[in-house]
Amino acid sequence: MNNISLERVRDDAYAIPLDRLDVSEASRFQNDTIWPYFERLRKEDPVHYCNDSLFGPYWSVTKYRDIMAVDTNHKVFSSEVSNITIIDRTEEERNPMFIAMDPPKHDEQRKTVSPIVAPGNLAKLEGLIRSRVSAILDGLPRNETFNWVDKVSIELTTQMLATLFDFPFEDRRLLTYWSDVATTIPQAGQEIDSWEKRASILSECLAYFTRLWNERISAEPRSDLISMMAHSPATRNMAPREFLGNLILLIVGGNDTTRNSISGGVWFMNQNPDQMRKVRGNPALVPSAVSEIIRYQTPLSHMRRNALVDTNLGNKEIKAGDKVIMWYISGNRDDEVIENADSFIIDRKNPRQHISFGFGIHRCVGNRLAEMQIRILWEEMLSRRFDINVVGEPERVSSNFVHGYSALPVRIAA
Amino acid sequence: MPTVKFLEFDGSEHKIEVSVGTSVMRAAVDNGVPGIDGDCDGQCACATCHVFVDSAWLPQTGERTPTEEELLGFASATEPNSRLACQIKMTNALDGLVVRMPAGQH
């Protein structure tokens, strides 16, 4: 966006009466104009009540430390009593999944799948990821404009996800499709225009995975996610909806997030050529650059909790039952904790200190795998001396939850 | 100043002077000791400063806090002597403390 329109957006963000300020409008995420609205909330009303939105009344928590306080206090801020994103869904409409559970059930189910991303297993995956990254990069077109999101970001993360599930490799784009459908809020005129249609597509996902489950439950335990769930006491008796819920969690968690950080990294480096030069000159900065990319992108804009009891946060009285949105995307721009938070600086002092993975018991279980994939991708791009030119504005998705891209047009010089 | 000996997973040693009151995590991160990340900056919210306390030092380092206990439940390869280094504050009595790092923080 050019400077004039950014100024206009800023004027608008500061002109709205505070009690009318609603940061949930998806269009502002899609056109990348959300930033001054969050900036104003952080300055003027860090714990902000909006009583009238498309999603009903909700609290916005926008500063790093307040978000940390909510995220680490599951006894007061529950993940289980309602949805974990801003949109309300009834209990019948929600598929149970462990990210949307409180202890003790959350703990048992999370522990069933977490070994797949434990340090020992990650070390085993590194070589596989490097060979896949190499094949993808070496197969990219030269001197021709193509969509980085599709050819690299989606391809790499979907291959990884297929491996974690031991999912038939030739069908792997179904995982991408189900992930996109699962995070879509139905809208008239769009492909997914009703909740019924969304449910019907996700029931195909359940049917597909149920076939895999049935094969694996009668076989010896193996190290893929389906076999792990089929053989664990904590998950082997899940009802179909709970199986689907956990599948959606693992598919979205392992797919959308890393995908959008991969795309975002290319966009940010292109917008900040000085940072690109820095990492080219010193590839040892790649791990730090990876953390900075994940902070700057914040691939999931928010997570939601519901207060179980009356409580106080930032001198505001939050009532039992209130909906509380932790805007990670805003916390990551809080310059009280992160110096020059609006700038993309790949060698900043504490690059790992960002809130994109959340904190506390629901902290992203796959965060190390995500970092490893992005690190290997950048290592391999640097070793090939790729000159990637972004040749147009990215297209962003219309969502206040998934903060990502549908297209990033690029061209690689021959 | 009291010192702490950090042993990386591969056995590499780092002897670091730590001022009284500073956490063992902070000492490692500020001195660039590899193997301890401290992503949450010592808020006991991420379990990326998991260490194994040398058994001789267990009584002096005290008990896990309830939150620490909960988070260690999600770390991999924990042992009875697992602690989060951000929850161990340096004292003169801990001079010579030895901690070992796991294969990776997770």
GROMACS .gro file of N, CA, C and O in nm, chain B residues 9-80:
model
  288
  423PHE      N    1   2.419  -3.144   2.552
  423PHE     CA    2   2.381  -3.284   2.528
  423PHE      C    3   2.501  -3.366   2.479
  423PHE      O    4   2.516  -3.481   2.512
  424ASP      N    5   2.589  -3.300   2.400
  424ASP     CA    6   2.706  -3.372   2.348
  424ASP      C    7   2.823  -3.373   2.448
  424ASP      O    8   2.931  -3.421   2.417
  425GLY      N    9   2.801  -3.318   2.567
  425GLY     CA   10   2.904  -3.322   2.670
  425GLY      C   11   2.987  -3.194   2.683
  425GLY      O   12   3.061  -3.179   2.780
  426SER      N   13   2.975  -3.101   2.586
  426SER     CA   14   3.053  -2.977   2.595
  426SER      C   15   3.019  -2.902   2.724
  426SER      O   16   2.903  -2.892   2.762
  427GLU      N   17   3.125  -2.849   2.788
  427GLU     CA   18   3.108  -2.781   2.917
  427GLU      C   19   3.112  -2.630   2.903
  427GLU      O   20   3.189  -2.576   2.825
  428HIS      N   21   3.030  -2.562   2.983
  428HIS     CA   22   3.036  -2.416   2.992
  428HIS      C   23   3.027  -2.379   3.139
  428HIS      O   24   2.926  -2.407   3.202
  429LYS      N   25   3.134  -2.317   3.190
  429LYS     CA   26   3.130  -2.269   3.329
  429LYS      C   27   3.097  -2.120   3.326
  429LYS      O   28   3.169  -2.042   3.263
  430ILE      N   29   2.989  -2.083   3.390
  430ILE     CA   30   2.941  -1.944   3.381
  430ILE      C   31   2.926  -1.887   3.522
  430ILE      O   32   2.870  -1.953   3.610
  431GLU      N   33   2.975  -1.764   3.540
  431GLU     CA   34   2.953  -1.694   3.667
  431GLU      C   35   2.813  -1.633   3.663
  431GLU      O   36   2.775  -1.571   3.564
  432VAL      N   37   2.739  -1.654   3.771
  432VAL     CA   38   2.600  -1.608   3.774
  432VAL      C   39   2.577  -1.527   3.901
  432VAL      O   40   2.602  -1.577   4.012
  433SER      N   41   2.530  -1.404   3.886
  433SER     CA   42   2.509  -1.325   4.008
  433SER      C   43   2.388  -1.378   4.085
  433SER      O   44   2.293  -1.433   4.027
  434VAL      N   45   2.394  -1.361   4.216
  434VAL     CA   46   2.288  -1.409   4.305
  434VAL      C   47   2.156  -1.343   4.265
  434VAL      O   48   2.151  -1.223   4.239
  435GLY      N   49   2.050  -1.426   4.255
  435GLY     CA   50   1.918  -1.372   4.219
  435GLY      C   51   1.884  -1.390   4.072
  435GLY      O   52   1.768  -1.384   4.032
  436THR      N   53   1.988  -1.411   3.989
  436THR     CA   54   1.966  -1.433   3.845
  436THR      C   55   1.922  -1.578   3.824
  436THR      O   56   1.970  -1.668   3.891
  437SER      N   57   1.830  -1.599   3.728
  437SER     CA   58   1.788  -1.737   3.704
  437SER      C   59   1.892  -1.810   3.619
  437SER      O   60   1.968  -1.747   3.543
  438VAL      N   61   1.893  -1.940   3.633
  438VAL     CA   62   1.989  -2.023   3.560
  438VAL      C   63   1.960  -2.013   3.408
  438VAL      O   64   2.051  -2.013   3.326
  439MET      N   65   1.833  -1.998   3.372
  439MET     CA   66   1.799  -1.979   3.229
  439MET      C   67   1.860  -1.849   3.177
  439MET      O   68   1.925  -1.846   3.073
  440ARG      N   69   1.839  -1.741   3.251
  440ARG     CA   70   1.889  -1.608   3.210
  440ARG      C   71   2.040  -1.613   3.190
  440ARG      O   72   2.095  -1.558   3.095
  441ALA      N   73   2.109  -1.680   3.285
  441ALA     CA   74   2.255  -1.690   3.278
  441ALA      C   75   2.297  -1.760   3.149
  441ALA      O   76   2.390  -1.716   3.080
  442ALA      N   77   2.227  -1.867   3.114
  442ALA     CA   78   2.263  -1.942   2.993
  442ALA      C   79   2.238  -1.858   2.869
  442ALA      O   80   2.323  -1.846   2.781
  443VAL      N   81   2.120  -1.797   2.860
  443VAL     CA   82   2.083  -1.721   2.740
  443VAL      C   83   2.176  -1.600   2.724
  443VAL      O   84   2.228  -1.573   2.615
  444ASP      N   85   2.200  -1.528   2.833
  444ASP     CA   86   2.282  -1.406   2.823
  444ASP      C   87   2.427  -1.438   2.790
  444ASP      O   88   2.500  -1.352   2.739
  445ASN      N   89   2.471  -1.559   2.819
  445ASN     CA   90   2.609  -1.597   2.789
  445ASN      C   91   2.620  -1.686   2.666
  445ASN      O   92   2.726  -1.743   2.639
  446GLY      N   93   2.509  -1.696   2.592
  446GLY     CA   94   2.512  -1.770   2.466
  446GLY      C   95   2.542  -1.918   2.481
  446GLY      O   96   2.599  -1.980   2.392
  447VAL      N   97   2.501  -1.976   2.595
  447VAL     CA   98   2.519  -2.121   2.612
  447VAL      C   99   2.417  -2.192   2.522
  447VAL      O  100   2.297  -2.172   2.538
  448PRO      N  101   2.463  -2.274   2.426
  448PRO     CA  102   2.366  -2.340   2.337
  448PRO      C  103   2.285  -2.446   2.412
  448PRO      O  104   2.334  -2.505   2.508
  449GLY      N  105   2.161  -2.466   2.370
  449GLY     CA  106   2.082  -2.574   2.428
  449GLY      C  107   1.974  -2.529   2.525
  449GLY      O  108   1.896  -2.609   2.572
  450ILE      N  109   1.974  -2.399   2.557
  450ILE     CA  110   1.866  -2.344   2.640
  450ILE      C  111   1.810  -2.224   2.565
  450ILE      O  112   1.886  -2.135   2.525
  451ASP      N  113   1.679  -2.224   2.540
  451ASP     CA  114   1.621  -2.118   2.456
  451ASP      C  115   1.553  -2.008   2.538
  451ASP      O  116   1.570  -1.891   2.511
  452GLY      N  117   1.470  -2.046   2.634
  452GLY     CA  118   1.401  -1.945   2.716
  452GLY      C  119   1.308  -1.855   2.635
  452GLY      O  120   1.308  -1.733   2.652
  453ASP      N  121   1.227  -1.916   2.549
  453ASP     CA  122   1.143  -1.838   2.458
  453ASP      C  123   1.048  -1.742   2.530
  453ASP      O  124   1.016  -1.636   2.477
  454CYS      N  125   1.002  -1.779   2.649
  454CYS     CA  126   0.902  -1.693   2.716
  454CYS      C  127   0.970  -1.594   2.809
  454CYS      O  128   0.902  -1.521   2.882
  455ASP      N  129   1.102  -1.591   2.808
  455ASP     CA  130   1.177  -1.493   2.885
  455ASP      C  131   1.159  -1.513   3.036
  455ASP      O  132   1.156  -1.416   3.112
  456GLY      N  133   1.143  -1.637   3.075
  456GLY     CA  134   1.140  -1.665   3.219
  456GLY      C  135   1.005  -1.656   3.286
  456GLY      O  136   0.997  -1.645   3.409
  457GLN      N  137   0.898  -1.662   3.207
  457GLN     CA  138   0.764  -1.652   3.265
  457GLN      C  139   0.707  -1.790   3.302
  457GLN      O  140   0.590  -1.800   3.338
  458CYS      N  141   0.786  -1.893   3.292
  458CYS     CA  142   0.740  -2.030   3.316
  458CYS      C  143   0.619  -2.061   3.227
  458CYS      O  144   0.514  -2.103   3.274
  459ALA      N  145   0.636  -2.035   3.098
  459ALA     CA  146   0.523  -2.048   3.006
  459ALA      C  147   0.553  -2.124   2.879
  459ALA      O  148   0.471  -2.129   2.789
  460CYS      N  149   0.674  -2.183   2.867
  460CYS     CA  150   0.705  -2.249   2.739
  460CYS      C  151   0.786  -2.377   2.752
  460CYS      O  152   0.793  -2.454   2.657
  461ALA      N  153   0.853  -2.399   2.862
  461ALA     CA  154   0.933  -2.521   2.882
  461ALA      C  155   1.049  -2.534   2.782
  461ALA      O  156   1.086  -2.645   2.745
  462THR      N  157   1.106  -2.423   2.738
  462THR     CA  158   1.222  -2.434   2.648
  462THR      C  159   1.354  -2.405   2.721
  462THR      O  160   1.453  -2.369   2.660
  463CYS      N  161   1.352  -2.423   2.854
  463CYS     CA  162   1.477  -2.413   2.931
  463CYS      C  163   1.490  -2.536   3.020
  463CYS      O  164   1.542  -2.530   3.131
  464HIS      N  165   1.444  -2.649   2.964
  464HIS     CA  166   1.446  -2.776   3.037
  464HIS      C  167   1.590  -2.820   3.062
  464HIS      O  168   1.671  -2.826   2.970
  465VAL      N  169   1.622  -2.851   3.189
  465VAL     CA  170   1.755  -2.904   3.224
  465VAL      C  171   1.739  -3.021   3.321
  465VAL      O  172   1.635  -3.037   3.386
  466PHE      N  173   1.845  -3.103   3.327
  466PHE     CA  174   1.853  -3.208   3.428
  466PHE      C  175   1.951  -3.160   3.534
  466PHE      O  176   2.068  -3.132   3.504
  467VAL      N  177   1.904  -3.152   3.658
  467VAL     CA  178   1.989  -3.106   3.767
  467VAL      C  179   2.071  -3.225   3.820
  467VAL      O  180   2.015  -3.331   3.849
  468ASP      N  181   2.200  -3.205   3.827
  468ASP     CA  182   2.288  -3.310   3.882
  468ASP      C  183   2.235  -3.353   4.019
  468ASP      O  184   2.200  -3.269   4.103
  469SER      N  185   2.228  -3.485   4.039
  469SER     CA  186   2.156  -3.536   4.157
  469SER      C  187   2.211  -3.479   4.288
  469SER      O  188   2.134  -3.457   4.384
  470ALA      N  189   2.342  -3.452   4.293
  470ALA     CA  190   2.399  -3.399   4.416
  470ALA      C  191   2.339  -3.262   4.453
  470ALA      O  192   2.341  -3.222   4.569
  471TRP      N  193   2.284  -3.192   4.353
  471TRP     CA  194   2.235  -3.056   4.377
  471TRP      C  195   2.083  -3.049   4.393
  471TRP      O  196   2.029  -2.943   4.418
  472LEU      N  197   2.017  -3.163   4.378
  472LEU     CA  198   1.870  -3.161   4.381
  472LEU      C  199   1.811  -3.101   4.509
  472LEU      O  200   1.720  -3.019   4.502
  473PRO      N  201   1.864  -3.140   4.628
  473PRO     CA  202   1.804  -3.084   4.748
  473PRO      C  203   1.813  -2.931   4.755
  473PRO      O  204   1.718  -2.864   4.796
  474GLN      N  205   1.926  -2.875   4.708
  474GLN     CA  206   1.944  -2.730   4.718
  474GLN      C  207   1.859  -2.651   4.617
  474GLN      O  208   1.835  -2.531   4.635
  475THR      N  209   1.821  -2.716   4.505
  475THR     CA  210   1.748  -2.641   4.402
  475THR      C  211   1.598  -2.636   4.430
  475THR      O  212   1.524  -2.563   4.362
  476GLY      N  213   1.553  -2.712   4.529
  476GLY     CA  214   1.412  -2.699   4.571
  476GLY      C  215   1.316  -2.778   4.485
  476GLY      O  216   1.354  -2.861   4.402
  477GLU      N  217   1.185  -2.749   4.507
  477GLU     CA  218   1.078  -2.825   4.441
  477GLU      C  219   1.031  -2.753   4.315
  477GLU      O  220   1.041  -2.632   4.305
  478ARG      N  221   0.975  -2.831   4.222
  478ARG     CA  222   0.909  -2.770   4.107
  478ARG      C  223   0.784  -2.693   4.153
  478ARG      O  224   0.714  -2.738   4.243
  479THR      N  225   0.756  -2.580   4.088
  479THR     CA  226   0.629  -2.512   4.116
  479THR      C  227   0.518  -2.586   4.041
  479THR      O  228   0.545  -2.661   3.948
  480PRO      N  229   0.392  -2.565   4.079
  480PRO     CA  230   0.282  -2.635   4.010
  480PRO      C  231   0.280  -2.606   3.859
  480PRO      O  232   0.259  -2.698   3.778
  481THR      N  233   0.302  -2.482   3.820
  481THR     CA  234   0.301  -2.448   3.677
  481THR      C  235   0.417  -2.515   3.605
  481THR      O  236   0.403  -2.567   3.493
  482GLU      N  237   0.532  -2.516   3.672
  482GLU     CA  238   0.650  -2.581   3.615
  482GLU      C  239   0.623  -2.731   3.594
  482GLU      O  240   0.654  -2.788   3.489
  483GLU      N  241   0.562  -2.791   3.694
  483GLU     CA  242   0.526  -2.933   3.687
  483GLU      C  243   0.437  -2.959   3.566
  483GLU      O  244   0.457  -3.054   3.489
  484GLU      N  245   0.338  -2.872   3.548
  484GLU     CA  246   0.242  -2.887   3.438
  484GLU      C  247   0.315  -2.878   3.303
  484GLU      O  248   0.295  -2.961   3.214
  485LEU      N  249   0.402  -2.777   3.289
  485LEU     CA  250   0.471  -2.757   3.161
  485LEU      C  251   0.572  -2.868   3.134
  485LEU      O  252   0.587  -2.912   3.020
  486LEU      N  253   0.640  -2.914   3.237
  486LEU     CA  254   0.735  -3.024   3.217
  486LEU      C  255   0.662  -3.149   3.169
  486LEU      O  256   0.719  -3.233   3.100
  487GLY      N  257   0.535  -3.160   3.202
  487GLY     CA  258   0.454  -3.271   3.155
  487GLY      C  259   0.447  -3.277   3.003
  487GLY      O  260   0.423  -3.381   2.944
  488PHE      N  261   0.468  -3.162   2.936
  488PHE     CA  262   0.462  -3.159   2.789
  488PHE      C  263   0.600  -3.161   2.726
  488PHE      O  264   0.612  -3.169   2.605
  489ALA      N  265   0.706  -3.151   2.806
  489ALA     CA  266   0.841  -3.157   2.750
  489ALA      C  267   0.873  -3.303   2.719
  489ALA      O  268   0.810  -3.394   2.772
  490SER      N  269   0.970  -3.324   2.629
  490SER     CA  270   1.003  -3.463   2.596
  490SER      C  271   1.120  -3.508   2.682
  490SER      O  272   1.200  -3.428   2.728
  491ALA      N  273   1.127  -3.640   2.703
  491ALA     CA  274   1.241  -3.702   2.771
  491ALA      C  275   1.267  -3.643   2.910
  491ALA      O  276   1.380  -3.615   2.947
  492THR      N  277   1.160  -3.623   2.987
  492THR     CA  278   1.181  -3.571   3.122
  492THR      C  279   1.224  -3.684   3.216
  492THR      O  280   1.195  -3.801   3.193
  493GLU      N  281   1.295  -3.644   3.322
  493GLU     CA  282   1.342  -3.737   3.425
  493GLU      C  283   1.300  -3.679   3.560
  493GLU      O  284   1.261  -3.562   3.568
  494PRO      N  285   1.311  -3.760   3.666
  494PRO     CA  286   1.275  -3.705   3.798
  494PRO      C  287   1.356  -3.579   3.834
  494PRO      O  288   1.309  -3.494   3.909
   0.00000   0.00000   0.00000
